[in-house]
Amino acid sequence: MDPRQAPADVARGPHARSPDEVADGLGVDTEQGLGQAESARRLVEDGPNELAPPERPSVLAMLWHSATEPFILMLLAAGVLAVLLGEVRDGLLIVAALIPIVAADVVTGYRAERALEALRAASAPRARVRRDGEPIEIHAREVVAGDILLLSSGDLVAADARIVATHAALVDRSVLTGESLPEPAAAAPDPPEAPLAERRSMVYAGTSIVGGSAEAVVVATGRHTEVGHISGELRSVERRRSPVQAELDRLVRIMLVAALGLVAITVGLGFLRGNPPGQNLLAGIAAAIAAIPEEPPVLLAVILGLGAYRLLRRGVLVRRLNAQETLGAVDLILTDKTGTLTRNRLEVAAVLTPDGEVPTGPDRSNLLADALRAEADAWQAARLGAAGAFPNAIRRAFDAETEAPLLDPATLESCEPAAERHPYSLVSYRTAEGKRWLASGAPEAILELAGDGVPGRGGAWRRLVAAEADRGSRLLLLAARAQGEPWRPEALLAFRDPLRPEIADAMATATGAGIQTVMVTGDHPSTAAAIAREAAMPERRVVTGADLATWDDRRLAAELPELHVLARASPGDKLRLVNAARTANRTVAVTGDGVNDAPALNRADVAVAMGSGTAVAREAADLVLGDDSFATLMRGMREGRRIIANVQKGLVFLISTHVALLGFVLIATIAGFAQPLLPIQILWAELFIDISTSVAFEREPEEPGAMRRPPRPRTQPLLDRGVLAGVTLAGGFSATAALVLMLAVGGGSDHARWVAFTALAVGQAVRAYANRSLLIPVRRLPVNGFLAIAVVLVVAAQAVVPYLPPLADAFRATPLSLAEWGLVASVALAPAVAAQVARAMGRRWIA
């Protein structure tokens, strides 16, 4: 058989074939491995053992994506029109303001991609193979079909391979199956219909060896591996528009309608006054351009850019800026168990006998010492320094009580790891009392070994084993015998992956914030239920993947709000939950670290990968958690809510000030004033006052009780009808009050115009601080010193400009009398006072 064609033949079902049959099909002698010449030939023909690199967007592509956002396009069009109408300075200022906005988005994306490249390089594995009869170490990308992998505890499997021989090898397949506890490998064929999670004769690329050792013949590399198949199915990441993106899209539509209305009003007034048609049209277009605020994208860029920096300091890498504000709207989290809720390492949960759990003390320490001595891996570690998952867990159990015993190789008589003829570790060593034998392994095998050594107790041991298995524990039974005596079971060791200590508080935070959390795991239902209890999940109804398979989409939609634990889940189950949530218009976040998680991550509103997870999962993610913890995700959720609240406050401030400015210009024009405000005054208000104060909202701390409120529904806009009505009322009051001041001071004089403009400017500054919350009076909020300084600077600038001749001439500014300052203060403070009174009465109000 041509070895070049063999991989495709055996890959159809190597798990169901004997090792010799698979090796023969690949044209390799398992004792010798491939020759260097043959392996080089296969590497050239098959290509390197790596996934196709993801398509990285170029800087130009990033620029294009950012520059074609609807709001950016609208501002660009306004700037170009302004230049064409002769307002060159205004137009260039608008266009110039877009540069840092687009740059912030591109720089953040570029830095996130570079950080991801560093993660990928740090996780690139190496592999030990047998070539020409000798073991050598090579880069994983050089592994070819037919190579004999030499696997030992701690190794990351470089390619899909068929087990040839195993010495108590334990395989962690969680990246593919979600099963958190390791499973033993076996050389015997599996049933042809065995699903991937139950193929004990196979190891897959990306999985790891956590105990023992094994040899395996590679049957698939690169894109032909299970990891490669899933990676190849992932197309471009599908993302809905984020809440703020959707809000800006909506504002574009509103502003276009408002602009058309201004054109109609201005042109109509011009015709009534007998102005030439061309002049009327140009005046209308100029008014429309002035109506379009350029500040919202600046506000969003600053808040999201600095928010990404804050999250990075908390251990969350932001790959896509808009993901962090989407976090604030998440109402459903589909979370992994392993590594996210738990520590992803085996620990001794209990040492048991039929009489009950052995308490901390000398008896427990002695049993743990025997359990450590019974592990062949532990004796190998005494010589080589690397032990498997079970010996390490036993040593950690000693750390909590006393010092672990040293294993002296000089006392060792024999040490046999688990093998086909005895599926348990078998050790004999010398003591002061004589020779002693220990055995440790699967409880069924140890009870069979003991035979008559447990007269009258066999049933009790079996009942104990069954009870612990139902709890989802990973079990080892320890047996011992002395010279001339029968085997006797000593203790049952129950191992579990313990909960992270911070998870219960994080889960309580999620519950209080109205966020439904569903734990999706490949584990046994009992294990999942135990973790749910420890994590204090609000509801602990356990549904299995098999149950889910019987539900149609209608029932899944009905059951989803009450679902909290999905056990024995397949990758397709998580994806189906995401689709059901999106159909219900919910905002869903998905956590994942394995290849099996990538399709669900690809479909989620917020995809959260683990820093220690697979490259495929990280490629599909919006956020990457440095420490993998659910608690870190909840800190991100808290930051997301702060961000989206601050964006809302900033937008309320900006829109209300534009309503005030344009409202004043409009009603003053209707009243007969030819030029109510100078262009430089409008630019000063928009570029200095608006931007300096709105950017200060980024420093706004979290509102009290923010994580005790339900998430904002996806269908509810940030600026709903009530908010827009409040914005119109507040801006309309300021516009009307400024016109009244203008008339009271002296009509169309420069001084009257400056008094009116000062009222509008100071009113804007006060409005910024007064609208730090739409629900809570300012006196109950933490101080925002940055915003307070911005407000003081705006007021001080208005007071100082008339006394600086160059600026006074440009702005046509004149000093205000004390009485006039009193009127300005009254106009500026009245809406803020009314808002504080309304909020103290429990009403939402906009100053």
PDB file of N, CA and C in Angstrom, residues 116-126 156 611-615 618:
ATOM      1  N   LEU A 116      -2.574  38.305  20.775  1.00  0.00           N
ATOM      2  CA  LEU A 116      -3.024  36.949  20.471  1.00  0.00           C
ATOM      3  C   LEU A 116      -1.905  36.154  19.799  1.00  0.00           C
ATOM      4  N   GLU A 117      -1.139  36.803  18.938  1.00  0.00           N
ATOM      5  CA  GLU A 117      -0.006  36.135  18.299  1.00  0.00           C
ATOM      6  C   GLU A 117       0.996  35.673  19.361  1.00  0.00           C
ATOM      7  N   ALA A 118       1.226  36.508  20.378  1.00  0.00           N
ATOM      8  CA  ALA A 118       2.155  36.125  21.446  1.00  0.00           C
ATOM      9  C   ALA A 118       1.629  34.923  22.210  1.00  0.00           C
ATOM     10  N   LEU A 119       0.319  34.897  22.483  1.00  0.00           N
ATOM     11  CA  LEU A 119      -0.269  33.727  23.152  1.00  0.00           C
ATOM     12  C   LEU A 119      -0.092  32.477  22.308  1.00  0.00           C
ATOM     13  N   ARG A 120      -0.312  32.621  21.006  1.00  0.00           N
ATOM     14  CA  ARG A 120      -0.205  31.474  20.119  1.00  0.00           C
ATOM     15  C   ARG A 120       1.229  30.938  20.085  1.00  0.00           C
ATOM     16  N   ALA A 121       2.210  31.846  20.017  1.00  0.00           N
ATOM     17  CA  ALA A 121       3.609  31.423  19.971  1.00  0.00           C
ATOM     18  C   ALA A 121       4.017  30.744  21.274  1.00  0.00           C
ATOM     19  N   ALA A 122       3.493  31.269  22.404  1.00  0.00           N
ATOM     20  CA  ALA A 122       3.858  30.685  23.692  1.00  0.00           C
ATOM     21  C   ALA A 122       3.296  29.283  23.863  1.00  0.00           C
ATOM     22  N   SER A 123       2.211  28.952  23.152  1.00  0.00           N
ATOM     23  CA  SER A 123       1.581  27.643  23.324  1.00  0.00           C
ATOM     24  C   SER A 123       1.987  26.644  22.253  1.00  0.00           C
ATOM     25  N   ALA A 124       2.932  27.002  21.371  1.00  0.00           N
ATOM     26  CA  ALA A 124       3.346  26.081  20.314  1.00  0.00           C
ATOM     27  C   ALA A 124       4.039  24.871  20.925  1.00  0.00           C
ATOM     28  N   PRO A 125       3.524  23.642  20.736  1.00  0.00           N
ATOM     29  CA  PRO A 125       4.081  22.463  21.406  1.00  0.00           C
ATOM     30  C   PRO A 125       5.218  21.820  20.618  1.00  0.00           C
ATOM     31  N   ARG A 126       5.895  20.920  21.304  1.00  0.00           N
ATOM     32  CA  ARG A 126       6.877  20.056  20.674  1.00  0.00           C
ATOM     33  C   ARG A 126       6.412  18.618  20.879  1.00  0.00           C
ATOM     34  N   LEU A 156       1.405  17.531  25.596  1.00  0.00           N
ATOM     35  CA  LEU A 156       0.289  17.938  24.755  1.00  0.00           C
ATOM     36  C   LEU A 156       0.368  17.124  23.470  1.00  0.00           C
ATOM     37  N   GLY A 611      -7.325  32.300  28.354  1.00  0.00           N
ATOM     38  CA  GLY A 611      -5.945  32.493  27.942  1.00  0.00           C
ATOM     39  C   GLY A 611      -5.182  31.199  27.823  1.00  0.00           C
ATOM     40  N   SER A 612      -5.568  30.196  28.620  1.00  0.00           N
ATOM     41  CA  SER A 612      -4.884  28.904  28.582  1.00  0.00           C
ATOM     42  C   SER A 612      -5.524  27.953  27.580  1.00  0.00           C
ATOM     43  N   GLY A 613      -6.560  28.418  26.882  1.00  0.00           N
ATOM     44  CA  GLY A 613      -7.296  27.537  25.987  1.00  0.00           C
ATOM     45  C   GLY A 613      -6.630  27.390  24.631  1.00  0.00           C
ATOM     46  N   THR A 614      -7.371  26.766  23.728  1.00  0.00           N
ATOM     47  CA  THR A 614      -6.824  26.479  22.407  1.00  0.00           C
ATOM     48  C   THR A 614      -6.816  27.727  21.535  1.00  0.00           C
ATOM     49  N   ALA A 615      -5.914  27.710  20.547  1.00  0.00           N
ATOM     50  CA  ALA A 615      -5.828  28.830  19.615  1.00  0.00           C
ATOM     51  C   ALA A 615      -7.129  29.004  18.842  1.00  0.00           C
ATOM     52  N   ARG A 618      -9.530  30.976  20.958  1.00  0.00           N
ATOM     53  CA  ARG A 618      -9.121  32.380  21.067  1.00  0.00           C
ATOM     54  C   ARG A 618      -9.377  33.141  19.769  1.00  0.00           C
TER      55      ARG A 618
END
